[in-house]
Amino acid sequence: MKDKKSLYKDAEYIYYTFINDYKNNSAKKNYKEYLDSLIDSTKYSLAEEVFIRIRIMEFINNDNYTIKSIEPLELEKRSF
């Protein structure tokens, strides 16, 4: 399992990739699916993936200037 610092950096990288593509209209359609495609689930364990998704949601929900048109993201409900 990766440490929190490297997971945080991964989340930050994915977020900024998403924002850049969003500004260039690549992510406006089906942005949730697009965000899912940026998170490589084969690279992370379920716990790591949840950690990354939570960090990305925090970035998006705290971004007051870039993407106000995106509704707050929610975690998918999964059965364990």
mmCIF file with all atom_site columns, N, CA and C in Angstrom:
data_model
loop_
_atom_site.group_PDB
_atom_site.id
_atom_site.type_symbol
_atom_site.label_atom_id
_atom_site.label_alt_id
_atom_site.label_comp_id
_atom_site.label_asym_id
_atom_site.label_entity_id
_atom_site.label_seq_id
_atom_site.pdbx_PDB_ins_code
_atom_site.Cartn_x
_atom_site.Cartn_y
_atom_site.Cartn_z
_atom_site.occupancy
_atom_site.B_iso_or_equiv
_atom_site.pdbx_formal_charge
_atom_site.auth_seq_id
_atom_site.auth_comp_id
_atom_site.auth_asym_id
_atom_site.auth_atom_id
_atom_site.pdbx_PDB_model_num
ATOM 1   N N  . MET A 1 1  ? 0.836   -1.182 0.000   1.00 0.00 ? 1  MET A N  1
ATOM 2   C CA . MET A 1 1  ? 0.000   0.000  0.000   1.00 0.00 ? 1  MET A CA 1
ATOM 3   C C  . MET A 1 1  ? 0.878   1.241  0.000   1.00 0.00 ? 1  MET A C  1
ATOM 4   N N  . LYS A 1 2  ? 0.493   2.216  -0.825  1.00 0.00 ? 2  LYS A N  1
ATOM 5   C CA . LYS A 1 2  ? 1.245   3.465  -0.894  1.00 0.00 ? 2  LYS A CA 1
ATOM 6   C C  . LYS A 1 2  ? 1.008   4.292  0.365   1.00 0.00 ? 2  LYS A C  1
ATOM 7   N N  . ASP A 1 3  ? 1.943   5.198  0.642   1.00 0.00 ? 3  ASP A N  1
ATOM 8   C CA . ASP A 1 3  ? 1.738   6.074  1.787   1.00 0.00 ? 3  ASP A CA 1
ATOM 9   C C  . ASP A 1 3  ? 0.798   7.222  1.399   1.00 0.00 ? 3  ASP A C  1
ATOM 10  N N  . LYS A 1 4  ? 0.272   7.904  2.407   1.00 0.00 ? 4  LYS A N  1
ATOM 11  C CA . LYS A 1 4  ? -0.724  8.953  2.165   1.00 0.00 ? 4  LYS A CA 1
ATOM 12  C C  . LYS A 1 4  ? -0.175  10.090 1.315   1.00 0.00 ? 4  LYS A C  1
ATOM 13  N N  . LYS A 1 5  ? 1.099   10.412 1.508   1.00 0.00 ? 5  LYS A N  1
ATOM 14  C CA . LYS A 1 5  ? 1.685   11.530 0.771   1.00 0.00 ? 5  LYS A CA 1
ATOM 15  C C  . LYS A 1 5  ? 1.699   11.243 -0.730  1.00 0.00 ? 5  LYS A C  1
ATOM 16  N N  . SER A 1 6  ? 2.092   10.041 -1.123  1.00 0.00 ? 6  SER A N  1
ATOM 17  C CA . SER A 1 6  ? 2.120   9.717  -2.552  1.00 0.00 ? 6  SER A CA 1
ATOM 18  C C  . SER A 1 6  ? 0.703   9.586  -3.112  1.00 0.00 ? 6  SER A C  1
ATOM 19  N N  . LEU A 1 7  ? -0.232  9.079  -2.310  1.00 0.00 ? 7  LEU A N  1
ATOM 20  C CA . LEU A 1 7  ? -1.628  9.010  -2.755  1.00 0.00 ? 7  LEU A CA 1
ATOM 21  C C  . LEU A 1 7  ? -2.210  10.409 -2.931  1.00 0.00 ? 7  LEU A C  1
ATOM 22  N N  . TYR A 1 8  ? -1.852  11.312 -2.040  1.00 0.00 ? 8  TYR A N  1
ATOM 23  C CA . TYR A 1 8  ? -2.318  12.690 -2.143  1.00 0.00 ? 8  TYR A CA 1
ATOM 24  C C  . TYR A 1 8  ? -1.784  13.326 -3.422  1.00 0.00 ? 8  TYR A C  1
ATOM 25  N N  . LYS A 1 9  ? -0.509  13.060 -3.735  1.00 0.00 ? 9  LYS A N  1
ATOM 26  C CA . LYS A 1 9  ? 0.077   13.595 -4.972  1.00 0.00 ? 9  LYS A CA 1
ATOM 27  C C  . LYS A 1 9  ? -0.601  13.000 -6.201  1.00 0.00 ? 9  LYS A C  1
ATOM 28  N N  . ASP A 1 10 ? -0.911  11.713 -6.154  1.00 0.00 ? 10 ASP A N  1
ATOM 29  C CA . ASP A 1 10 ? -1.639  11.076 -7.262  1.00 0.00 ? 10 ASP A CA 1
ATOM 30  C C  . ASP A 1 10 ? -3.006  11.728 -7.446  1.00 0.00 ? 10 ASP A C  1
ATOM 31  N N  . ALA A 1 11 ? -3.699  11.967 -6.341  1.00 0.00 ? 11 ALA A N  1
ATOM 32  C CA . ALA A 1 11 ? -5.023  12.599 -6.404  1.00 0.00 ? 11 ALA A CA 1
ATOM 33  C C  . ALA A 1 11 ? -4.921  14.005 -6.977  1.00 0.00 ? 11 ALA A C  1
ATOM 34  N N  . GLU A 1 12 ? -3.907  14.728 -6.553  1.00 0.00 ? 12 GLU A N  1
ATOM 35  C CA . GLU A 1 12 ? -3.701  16.087 -7.047  1.00 0.00 ? 12 GLU A CA 1
ATOM 36  C C  . GLU A 1 12 ? -3.411  16.080 -8.544  1.00 0.00 ? 12 GLU A C  1
ATOM 37  N N  . TYR A 1 13 ? -2.588  15.151 -9.003  1.00 0.00 ? 13 TYR A N  1
ATOM 38  C CA . TYR A 1 13 ? -2.275  15.034 -10.427 1.00 0.00 ? 13 TYR A CA 1
ATOM 39  C C  . TYR A 1 13 ? -3.533  14.707 -11.239 1.00 0.00 ? 13 TYR A C  1
ATOM 40  N N  . ILE A 1 14 ? -4.324  13.757 -10.756 1.00 0.00 ? 14 ILE A N  1
ATOM 41  C CA . ILE A 1 14 ? -5.557  13.374 -11.452 1.00 0.00 ? 14 ILE A CA 1
ATOM 42  C C  . ILE A 1 14 ? -6.517  14.560 -11.490 1.00 0.00 ? 14 ILE A C  1
ATOM 43  N N  . TYR A 1 15 ? -6.622  15.277 -10.383 1.00 0.00 ? 15 TYR A N  1
ATOM 44  C CA . TYR A 1 15 ? -7.510  16.442 -10.316 1.00 0.00 ? 15 TYR A CA 1
ATOM 45  C C  . TYR A 1 15 ? -7.104  17.499 -11.339 1.00 0.00 ? 15 TYR A C  1
ATOM 46  N N  . TYR A 1 16 ? -5.818  17.840 -11.393 1.00 0.00 ? 16 TYR A N  1
ATOM 47  C CA . TYR A 1 16 ? -5.389  18.880 -12.322 1.00 0.00 ? 16 TYR A CA 1
ATOM 48  C C  . TYR A 1 16 ? -5.495  18.431 -13.776 1.00 0.00 ? 16 TYR A C  1
ATOM 49  N N  . THR A 1 17 ? -5.308  17.150 -14.033 1.00 0.00 ? 17 THR A N  1
ATOM 50  C CA . THR A 1 17 ? -5.547  16.618 -15.378 1.00 0.00 ? 17 THR A CA 1
ATOM 51  C C  . THR A 1 17 ? -7.016  16.785 -15.735 1.00 0.00 ? 17 THR A C  1
ATOM 52  N N  . PHE A 1 18 ? -7.887  16.439 -14.796 1.00 0.00 ? 18 PHE A N  1
ATOM 53  C CA . PHE A 1 18 ? -9.327  16.574 -15.000 1.00 0.00 ? 18 PHE A CA 1
ATOM 54  C C  . PHE A 1 18 ? -9.704  18.034 -15.257 1.00 0.00 ? 18 PHE A C  1
ATOM 55  N N  . ILE A 1 19 ? -9.185  18.958 -14.451 1.00 0.00 ? 19 ILE A N  1
ATOM 56  C CA . ILE A 1 19 ? -9.500  20.384 -14.601 1.00 0.00 ? 19 ILE A CA 1
ATOM 57  C C  . ILE A 1 19 ? -9.030  20.897 -15.951 1.00 0.00 ? 19 ILE A C  1
ATOM 58  N N  . ASN A 1 20 ? -7.820  20.531 -16.335 1.00 0.00 ? 20 ASN A N  1
ATOM 59  C CA . ASN A 1 20 ? -7.289  20.979 -17.620 1.00 0.00 ? 20 ASN A CA 1
ATOM 60  C C  . ASN A 1 20 ? -8.166  20.481 -18.765 1.00 0.00 ? 20 ASN A C  1
ATOM 61  N N  . ASP A 1 21 ? -8.539  19.216 -18.720 1.00 0.00 ? 21 ASP A N  1
ATOM 62  C CA . ASP A 1 21 ? -9.400  18.660 -19.761 1.00 0.00 ? 21 ASP A CA 1
ATOM 63  C C  . ASP A 1 21 ? -10.798 19.262 -19.701 1.00 0.00 ? 21 ASP A C  1
ATOM 64  N N  . TYR A 1 22 ? -11.278 19.563 -18.502 1.00 0.00 ? 22 TYR A N  1
ATOM 65  C CA . TYR A 1 22 ? -12.592 20.186 -18.353 1.00 0.00 ? 22 TYR A CA 1
ATOM 66  C C  . TYR A 1 22 ? -12.604 21.560 -19.020 1.00 0.00 ? 22 TYR A C  1
ATOM 67  N N  . LYS A 1 23 ? -11.548 22.323 -18.797 1.00 0.00 ? 23 LYS A N  1
ATOM 68  C CA . LYS A 1 23 ? -11.459 23.655 -19.411 1.00 0.00 ? 23 LYS A CA 1
ATOM 69  C C  . LYS A 1 23 ? -11.391 23.565 -20.927 1.00 0.00 ? 23 LYS A C  1
ATOM 70  N N  . ASN A 1 24 ? -10.808 22.488 -21.433 1.00 0.00 ? 24 ASN A N  1
ATOM 71  C CA . ASN A 1 24 ? -10.693 22.292 -22.882 1.00 0.00 ? 24 ASN A CA 1
ATOM 72  C C  . ASN A 1 24 ? -11.870 21.513 -23.460 1.00 0.00 ? 24 ASN A C  1
ATOM 73  N N  . ASN A 1 25 ? -12.945 21.412 -22.685 1.00 0.00 ? 25 ASN A N  1
ATOM 74  C CA . ASN A 1 25 ? -14.193 20.750 -23.104 1.00 0.00 ? 25 ASN A CA 1
ATOM 75  C C  . ASN A 1 25 ? -14.070 19.248 -23.303 1.00 0.00 ? 25 ASN A C  1
ATOM 76  N N  . SER A 1 26 ? -13.009 18.632 -22.875 1.00 0.00 ? 26 SER A N  1
ATOM 77  C CA . SER A 1 26 ? -12.874 17.181 -23.028 1.00 0.00 ? 26 SER A CA 1
ATOM 78  C C  . SER A 1 26 ? -13.688 16.429 -21.984 1.00 0.00 ? 26 SER A C  1
ATOM 79  N N  . ALA A 1 27 ? -13.899 17.040 -20.846 1.00 0.00 ? 27 ALA A N  1
ATOM 80  C CA . ALA A 1 27 ? -14.520 16.319 -19.727 1.00 0.00 ? 27 ALA A CA 1
ATOM 81  C C  . ALA A 1 27 ? -15.946 16.761 -19.433 1.00 0.00 ? 27 ALA A C  1
ATOM 82  N N  . LYS A 1 28 ? -16.492 17.677 -20.203 1.00 0.00 ? 28 LYS A N  1
ATOM 83  C CA . LYS A 1 28 ? -17.813 18.210 -19.863 1.00 0.00 ? 28 LYS A CA 1
ATOM 84  C C  . LYS A 1 28 ? -18.930 17.199 -20.024 1.00 0.00 ? 28 LYS A C  1
ATOM 85  N N  . LYS A 1 29 ? -18.813 16.304 -20.967 1.00 0.00 ? 29 LYS A N  1
ATOM 86  C CA . LYS A 1 29 ? -19.830 15.270 -21.125 1.00 0.00 ? 29 LYS A CA 1
ATOM 87  C C  . LYS A 1 29 ? -19.431 14.075 -20.272 1.00 0.00 ? 29 LYS A C  1
ATOM 88  N N  . ASN A 1 30 ? -20.362 13.604 -19.503 1.00 0.00 ? 30 ASN A N  1
ATOM 89  C CA . ASN A 1 30 ? -20.119 12.437 -18.651 1.00 0.00 ? 30 ASN A CA 1
ATOM 90  C C  . ASN A 1 30 ? -18.845 12.594 -17.817 1.00 0.00 ? 30 ASN A C  1
ATOM 91  N N  . TYR A 1 31 ? -18.740 13.698 -17.106 1.00 0.00 ? 31 TYR A N  1
ATOM 92  C CA . TYR A 1 31 ? -17.510 13.970 -16.360 1.00 0.00 ? 31 TYR A CA 1
ATOM 93  C C  . TYR A 1 31 ? -17.226 12.921 -15.298 1.00 0.00 ? 31 TYR A C  1
ATOM 94  N N  . LYS A 1 32 ? -18.267 12.294 -14.752 1.00 0.00 ? 32 LYS A N  1
ATOM 95  C CA . LYS A 1 32 ? -18.030 11.251 -13.747 1.00 0.00 ? 32 LYS A CA 1
ATOM 96  C C  . LYS A 1 32 ? -17.352 10.044 -14.381 1.00 0.00 ? 32 LYS A C  1
ATOM 97  N N  . GLU A 1 33 ? -17.821 9.666  -15.563 1.00 0.00 ? 33 GLU A N  1
ATOM 98  C CA . GLU A 1 33 ? -17.187 8.550  -16.277 1.00 0.00 ? 33 GLU A CA 1
ATOM 99  C C  . GLU A 1 33 ? -15.767 8.919  -16.677 1.00 0.00 ? 33 GLU A C  1
ATOM 100 N N  . TYR A 1 34 ? -15.585 10.164 -17.097 1.00 0.00 ? 34 TYR A N  1
ATOM 101 C CA . TYR A 1 34 ? -14.245 10.607 -17.486 1.00 0.00 ? 34 TYR A CA 1
ATOM 102 C C  . TYR A 1 34 ? -13.297 10.572 -16.287 1.00 0.00 ? 34 TYR A C  1
ATOM 103 N N  . LEU A 1 35 ? -13.776 11.024 -15.154 1.00 0.00 ? 35 LEU A N  1
ATOM 104 C CA . LEU A 1 35 ? -12.946 10.995 -13.949 1.00 0.00 ? 35 LEU A CA 1
ATOM 105 C C  . LEU A 1 35 ? -12.606 9.563  -13.568 1.00 0.00 ? 35 LEU A C  1
ATOM 106 N N  . ASP A 1 36 ? -13.583 8.672  -13.695 1.00 0.00 ? 36 ASP A N  1
ATOM 107 C CA . ASP A 1 36 ? -13.321 7.250  -13.437 1.00 0.00 ? 36 ASP A CA 1
ATOM 108 C C  . ASP A 1 36 ? -12.228 6.722  -14.346 1.00 0.00 ? 36 ASP A C  1
ATOM 109 N N  . SER A 1 37 ? -12.229 7.171  -15.596 1.00 0.00 ? 37 SER A N  1
ATOM 110 C CA . SER A 1 37 ? -11.222 6.686  -16.543 1.00 0.00 ? 37 SER A CA 1
ATOM 111 C C  . SER A 1 37 ? -9.821  7.175  -16.181 1.00 0.00 ? 37 SER A C  1
ATOM 112 N N  . LEU A 1 38 ? -9.741  8.304  -15.488 1.00 0.00 ? 38 LEU A N  1
ATOM 113 C CA . LEU A 1 38 ? -8.433  8.822  -15.073 1.00 0.00 ? 38 LEU A CA 1
ATOM 114 C C  . LEU A 1 38 ? -7.855  8.063  -13.884 1.00 0.00 ? 38 LEU A C  1
ATOM 115 N N  . ILE A 1 39 ? -8.723  7.451  -13.092 1.00 0.00 ? 39 ILE A N  1
ATOM 116 C CA . ILE A 1 39 ? -8.277  6.699  -11.917 1.00 0.00 ? 39 ILE A CA 1
ATOM 117 C C  . ILE A 1 39 ? -8.127  5.242  -12.330 1.00 0.00 ? 39 ILE A C  1
ATOM 118 N N  . ASP A 1 40 ? -6.902  4.801  -12.422 1.00 0.00 ? 40 ASP A N  1
ATOM 119 C CA . ASP A 1 40 ? -6.614  3.428  -12.854 1.00 0.00 ? 40 ASP A CA 1
ATOM 120 C C  . ASP A 1 40 ? -6.839  2.480  -11.685 1.00 0.00 ? 40 ASP A C  1
ATOM 121 N N  . SER A 1 41 ? -7.970  1.783  -11.713 1.00 0.00 ? 41 SER A N  1
ATOM 122 C CA . SER A 1 41 ? -8.319  0.923  -10.578 1.00 0.00 ? 41 SER A CA 1
ATOM 123 C C  . SER A 1 41 ? -7.415  -0.302 -10.460 1.00 0.00 ? 41 SER A C  1
ATOM 124 N N  . THR A 1 42 ? -6.671  -0.618 -11.505 1.00 0.00 ? 42 THR A N  1
ATOM 125 C CA . THR A 1 42 ? -5.735  -1.741 -11.407 1.00 0.00 ? 42 THR A CA 1
ATOM 126 C C  . THR A 1 42 ? -4.464  -1.333 -10.664 1.00 0.00 ? 42 THR A C  1
ATOM 127 N N  . LYS A 1 43 ? -4.245  -0.038 -10.560 1.00 0.00 ? 43 LYS A N  1
ATOM 128 C CA . LYS A 1 43 ? -3.032  0.479  -9.925  1.00 0.00 ? 43 LYS A CA 1
ATOM 129 C C  . LYS A 1 43 ? -3.189  0.628  -8.407  1.00 0.00 ? 43 LYS A C  1
ATOM 130 N N  . TYR A 1 44 ? -4.433  0.731  -7.945  1.00 0.00 ? 44 TYR A N  1
ATOM 131 C CA . TYR A 1 44 ? -4.687  1.008  -6.538  1.00 0.00 ? 44 TYR A CA 1
ATOM 132 C C  . TYR A 1 44 ? -5.562  -0.069 -5.907  1.00 0.00 ? 44 TYR A C  1
ATOM 133 N N  . SER A 1 45 ? -5.376  -0.260 -4.618  1.00 0.00 ? 45 SER A N  1
ATOM 134 C CA . SER A 1 45 ? -6.303  -1.123 -3.876  1.00 0.00 ? 45 SER A CA 1
ATOM 135 C C  . SER A 1 45 ? -7.604  -0.339 -3.686  1.00 0.00 ? 45 SER A C  1
ATOM 136 N N  . LEU A 1 46 ? -8.636  -0.997 -3.226  1.00 0.00 ? 46 LEU A N  1
ATOM 137 C CA . LEU A 1 46 ? -9.921  -0.322 -3.021  1.00 0.00 ? 46 LEU A CA 1
ATOM 138 C C  . LEU A 1 46 ? -9.786  0.822  -2.015  1.00 0.00 ? 46 LEU A C  1
ATOM 139 N N  . ALA A 1 47 ? -9.048  0.594  -0.943  1.00 0.00 ? 47 ALA A N  1
ATOM 140 C CA . ALA A 1 47 ? -8.854  1.640  0.072   1.00 0.00 ? 47 ALA A CA 1
ATOM 141 C C  . ALA A 1 47 ? -8.107  2.838  -0.513  1.00 0.00 ? 47 ALA A C  1
ATOM 142 N N  . GLU A 1 48 ? -7.090  2.573  -1.331  1.00 0.00 ? 48 GLU A N  1
ATOM 143 C CA . GLU A 1 48 ? -6.343  3.660  -1.958  1.00 0.00 ? 48 GLU A CA 1
ATOM 144 C C  . GLU A 1 48 ? -7.224  4.430  -2.937  1.00 0.00 ? 48 GLU A C  1
ATOM 145 N N  . GLU A 1 49 ? -8.030  3.704  -3.681  1.00 0.00 ? 49 GLU A N  1
ATOM 146 C CA . GLU A 1 49 ? -8.927  4.347  -4.645  1.00 0.00 ? 49 GLU A CA 1
ATOM 147 C C  . GLU A 1 49 ? -9.940  5.240  -3.926  1.00 0.00 ? 49 GLU A C  1
ATOM 148 N N  . VAL A 1 50 ? -10.484 4.772  -2.823  1.00 0.00 ? 50 VAL A N  1
ATOM 149 C CA . VAL A 1 50 ? -11.428 5.581  -2.047  1.00 0.00 ? 50 VAL A CA 1
ATOM 150 C C  . VAL A 1 50 ? -10.733 6.823  -1.508  1.00 0.00 ? 50 VAL A C  1
ATOM 151 N N  . PHE A 1 51 ? -9.511  6.678  -0.994  1.00 0.00 ? 51 PHE A N  1
ATOM 152 C CA . PHE A 1 51 ? -8.745  7.816  -0.496  1.00 0.00 ? 51 PHE A CA 1
ATOM 153 C C  . PHE A 1 51 ? -8.563  8.852  -1.602  1.00 0.00 ? 51 PHE A C  1
ATOM 154 N N  . ILE A 1 52 ? -8.176  8.405  -2.793  1.00 0.00 ? 52 ILE A N  1
ATOM 155 C CA . ILE A 1 52 ? -7.963  9.311  -3.924  1.00 0.00 ? 52 ILE A CA 1
ATOM 156 C C  . ILE A 1 52 ? -9.267  9.999  -4.313  1.00 0.00 ? 52 ILE A C  1
ATOM 157 N N  . ARG A 1 53 ? -10.346 9.247  -4.382  1.00 0.00 ? 53 ARG A N  1
ATOM 158 C CA . ARG A 1 53 ? -11.642 9.834  -4.752  1.00 0.00 ? 53 ARG A CA 1
ATOM 159 C C  . ARG A 1 53 ? -12.096 10.883 -3.732  1.00 0.00 ? 53 ARG A C  1
ATOM 160 N N  . ILE A 1 54 ? -11.859 10.631 -2.465  1.00 0.00 ? 54 ILE A N  1
ATOM 161 C CA . ILE A 1 54 ? -12.230 11.605 -1.433  1.00 0.00 ? 54 ILE A CA 1
ATOM 162 C C  . ILE A 1 54 ? -11.402 12.872 -1.590  1.00 0.00 ? 54 ILE A C  1
ATOM 163 N N  . ARG A 1 55 ? -10.099 12.735 -1.829  1.00 0.00 ? 55 ARG A N  1
ATOM 164 C CA . ARG A 1 55 ? -9.260  13.915 -2.025  1.00 0.00 ? 55 ARG A CA 1
ATOM 165 C C  . ARG A 1 55 ? -9.729  14.711 -3.250  1.00 0.00 ? 55 ARG A C  1
ATOM 166 N N  . ILE A 1 56 ? -10.043 14.021 -4.336  1.00 0.00 ? 56 ILE A N  1
ATOM 167 C CA . ILE A 1 56 ? -10.500 14.712 -5.547  1.00 0.00 ? 56 ILE A CA 1
ATOM 168 C C  . ILE A 1 56 ? -11.818 15.438 -5.276  1.00 0.00 ? 56 ILE A C  1
ATOM 169 N N  . MET A 1 57 ? -12.722 14.805 -4.546  1.00 0.00 ? 57 MET A N  1
ATOM 170 C CA . MET A 1 57 ? -13.987 15.469 -4.199  1.00 0.00 ? 57 MET A CA 1
ATOM 171 C C  . MET A 1 57 ? -13.719 16.722 -3.372  1.00 0.00 ? 57 MET A C  1
ATOM 172 N N  . GLU A 1 58 ? -12.766 16.648 -2.458  1.00 0.00 ? 58 GLU A N  1
ATOM 173 C CA . GLU A 1 58 ? -12.423 17.823 -1.658  1.00 0.00 ? 58 GLU A CA 1
ATOM 174 C C  . GLU A 1 58 ? -11.870 18.928 -2.544  1.00 0.00 ? 58 GLU A C  1
ATOM 175 N N  . PHE A 1 59 ? -10.992 18.577 -3.477  1.00 0.00 ? 59 PHE A N  1
ATOM 176 C CA . PHE A 1 59 ? -10.442 19.578 -4.392  1.00 0.00 ? 59 PHE A CA 1
ATOM 177 C C  . PHE A 1 59 ? -11.561 20.244 -5.188  1.00 0.00 ? 59 PHE A C  1
ATOM 178 N N  . ILE A 1 60 ? -12.457 19.430 -5.744  1.00 0.00 ? 60 ILE A N  1
ATOM 179 C CA . ILE A 1 60 ? -13.543 19.966 -6.574  1.00 0.00 ? 60 ILE A CA 1
ATOM 180 C C  . ILE A 1 60 ? -14.499 20.810 -5.733  1.00 0.00 ? 60 ILE A C  1
ATOM 181 N N  . ASN A 1 61 ? -14.868 20.325 -4.585  1.00 0.00 ? 61 ASN A N  1
ATOM 182 C CA . ASN A 1 61 ? -15.830 21.047 -3.751  1.00 0.00 ? 61 ASN A CA 1
ATOM 183 C C  . ASN A 1 61 ? -15.247 22.320 -3.150  1.00 0.00 ? 61 ASN A C  1
ATOM 184 N N  . ASN A 1 62 ? -13.925 22.411 -3.034  1.00 0.00 ? 62 ASN A N  1
ATOM 185 C CA . ASN A 1 62 ? -13.280 23.609 -2.494  1.00 0.00 ? 62 ASN A CA 1
ATOM 186 C C  . ASN A 1 62 ? -12.844 24.581 -3.575  1.00 0.00 ? 62 ASN A C  1
ATOM 187 N N  . ASP A 1 63 ? -13.002 24.216 -4.829  1.00 0.00 ? 63 ASP A N  1
ATOM 188 C CA . ASP A 1 63 ? -12.579 25.065 -5.936  1.00 0.00 ? 63 ASP A CA 1
ATOM 189 C C  . ASP A 1 63 ? -13.691 26.070 -6.238  1.00 0.00 ? 63 ASP A C  1
ATOM 190 N N  . ASN A 1 64 ? -13.480 27.308 -5.839  1.00 0.00 ? 64 ASN A N  1
ATOM 191 C CA . ASN A 1 64 ? -14.523 28.327 -5.977  1.00 0.00 ? 64 ASN A CA 1
ATOM 192 C C  . ASN A 1 64 ? -14.518 29.031 -7.326  1.00 0.00 ? 64 ASN A C  1
ATOM 193 N N  . TYR A 1 65 ? -13.503 28.815 -8.137  1.00 0.00 ? 65 TYR A N  1
ATOM 194 C CA . TYR A 1 65 ? -13.388 29.596 -9.358  1.00 0.00 ? 65 TYR A CA 1
ATOM 195 C C  . TYR A 1 65 ? -13.474 28.774 -10.629 1.00 0.00 ? 65 TYR A C  1
ATOM 196 N N  . THR A 1 66 ? -12.909 27.603 -10.621 1.00 0.00 ? 66 THR A N  1
ATOM 197 C CA . THR A 1 66 ? -12.731 26.862 -11.868 1.00 0.00 ? 66 THR A CA 1
ATOM 198 C C  . THR A 1 66 ? -13.978 26.158 -12.347 1.00 0.00 ? 66 THR A C  1
ATOM 199 N N  . ILE A 1 67 ? -14.624 25.403 -11.488 1.00 0.00 ? 67 ILE A N  1
ATOM 200 C CA . ILE A 1 67 ? -15.678 24.507 -11.976 1.00 0.00 ? 67 ILE A CA 1
ATOM 201 C C  . ILE A 1 67 ? -16.943 24.601 -11.136 1.00 0.00 ? 67 ILE A C  1
ATOM 202 N N  . LYS A 1 68 ? -17.485 25.775 -11.027 1.00 0.00 ? 68 LYS A N  1
ATOM 203 C CA . LYS A 1 68 ? -18.713 25.951 -10.261 1.00 0.00 ? 68 LYS A CA 1
ATOM 204 C C  . LYS A 1 68 ? -19.882 25.213 -10.896 1.00 0.00 ? 68 LYS A C  1
ATOM 205 N N  . SER A 1 69 ? -19.816 24.931 -12.191 1.00 0.00 ? 69 SER A N  1
ATOM 206 C CA . SER A 1 69 ? -20.947 24.286 -12.852 1.00 0.00 ? 69 SER A CA 1
ATOM 207 C C  . SER A 1 69 ? -21.026 22.793 -12.563 1.00 0.00 ? 69 SER A C  1
ATOM 208 N N  . ILE A 1 70 ? -19.990 22.226 -11.963 1.00 0.00 ? 70 ILE A N  1
ATOM 209 C CA . ILE A 1 70 ? -20.017 20.800 -11.634 1.00 0.00 ? 70 ILE A CA 1
ATOM 210 C C  . ILE A 1 70 ? -20.653 20.634 -10.264 1.00 0.00 ? 70 ILE A C  1
ATOM 211 N N  . GLU A 1 71 ? -21.626 19.758 -10.201 1.00 0.00 ? 71 GLU A N  1
ATOM 212 C CA . GLU A 1 71 ? -22.254 19.473 -8.913  1.00 0.00 ? 71 GLU A CA 1
ATOM 213 C C  . GLU A 1 71 ? -21.264 18.700 -8.044  1.00 0.00 ? 71 GLU A C  1
ATOM 214 N N  . PRO A 1 72 ? -21.403 18.779 -6.735  1.00 0.00 ? 72 PRO A N  1
ATOM 215 C CA . PRO A 1 72 ? -20.496 18.021 -5.866  1.00 0.00 ? 72 PRO A CA 1
ATOM 216 C C  . PRO A 1 72 ? -20.551 16.525 -6.178  1.00 0.00 ? 72 PRO A C  1
ATOM 217 N N  . LEU A 1 73 ? -19.387 15.921 -6.221  1.00 0.00 ? 73 LEU A N  1
ATOM 218 C CA . LEU A 1 73 ? -19.321 14.494 -6.531  1.00 0.00 ? 73 LEU A CA 1
ATOM 219 C C  . LEU A 1 73 ? -19.622 13.671 -5.287  1.00 0.00 ? 73 LEU A C  1
ATOM 220 N N  . GLU A 1 74 ? -20.177 12.532 -5.502  1.00 0.00 ? 74 GLU A N  1
ATOM 221 C CA . GLU A 1 74 ? -20.454 11.620 -4.402  1.00 0.00 ? 74 GLU A CA 1
ATOM 222 C C  . GLU A 1 74 ? -19.787 10.292 -4.688  1.00 0.00 ? 74 GLU A C  1
ATOM 223 N N  . LEU A 1 75 ? -19.407 9.604  -3.634  1.00 0.00 ? 75 LEU A N  1
ATOM 224 C CA . LEU A 1 75 ? -18.840 8.272  -3.808  1.00 0.00 ? 75 LEU A CA 1
ATOM 225 C C  . LEU A 1 75 ? -19.923 7.313  -4.264  1.00 0.00 ? 75 LEU A C  1
ATOM 226 N N  . GLU A 1 76 ? -19.545 6.417  -5.138  1.00 0.00 ? 76 GLU A N  1
ATOM 227 C CA . GLU A 1 76 ? -20.479 5.372  -5.552  1.00 0.00 ? 76 GLU A CA 1
ATOM 228 C C  . GLU A 1 76 ? -20.753 4.465  -4.366  1.00 0.00 ? 76 GLU A C  1
ATOM 229 N N  . LYS A 1 77 ? -21.952 3.954  -4.301  1.00 0.00 ? 77 LYS A N  1
ATOM 230 C CA . LYS A 1 77 ? -22.255 2.968  -3.269  1.00 0.00 ? 77 LYS A CA 1
ATOM 231 C C  . LYS A 1 77 ? -21.821 1.614  -3.797  1.00 0.00 ? 77 LYS A C  1
ATOM 232 N N  . ARG A 1 78 ? -20.976 0.963  -3.054  1.00 0.00 ? 78 ARG A N  1
ATOM 233 C CA . ARG A 1 78 ? -20.470 -0.347 -3.458  1.00 0.00 ? 78 ARG A CA 1
ATOM 234 C C  . ARG A 1 78 ? -20.740 -1.351 -2.358  1.00 0.00 ? 78 ARG A C  1
ATOM 235 N N  . SER A 1 79 ? -20.972 -2.554 -2.764  1.00 0.00 ? 79 SER A N  1
ATOM 236 C CA . SER A 1 79 ? -21.141 -3.602 -1.762  1.00 0.00 ? 79 SER A CA 1
ATOM 237 C C  . SER A 1 79 ? -19.792 -4.267 -1.524  1.00 0.00 ? 79 SER A C  1
ATOM 238 N N  . PHE A 1 80 ? -19.525 -4.579 -0.289  1.00 0.00 ? 80 PHE A N  1
ATOM 239 C CA . PHE A 1 80 ? -18.246 -5.189 0.065   1.00 0.00 ? 80 PHE A CA 1
ATOM 240 C C  . PHE A 1 80 ? -18.465 -6.618 0.479   1.00 0.00 ? 80 PHE A C  1
#
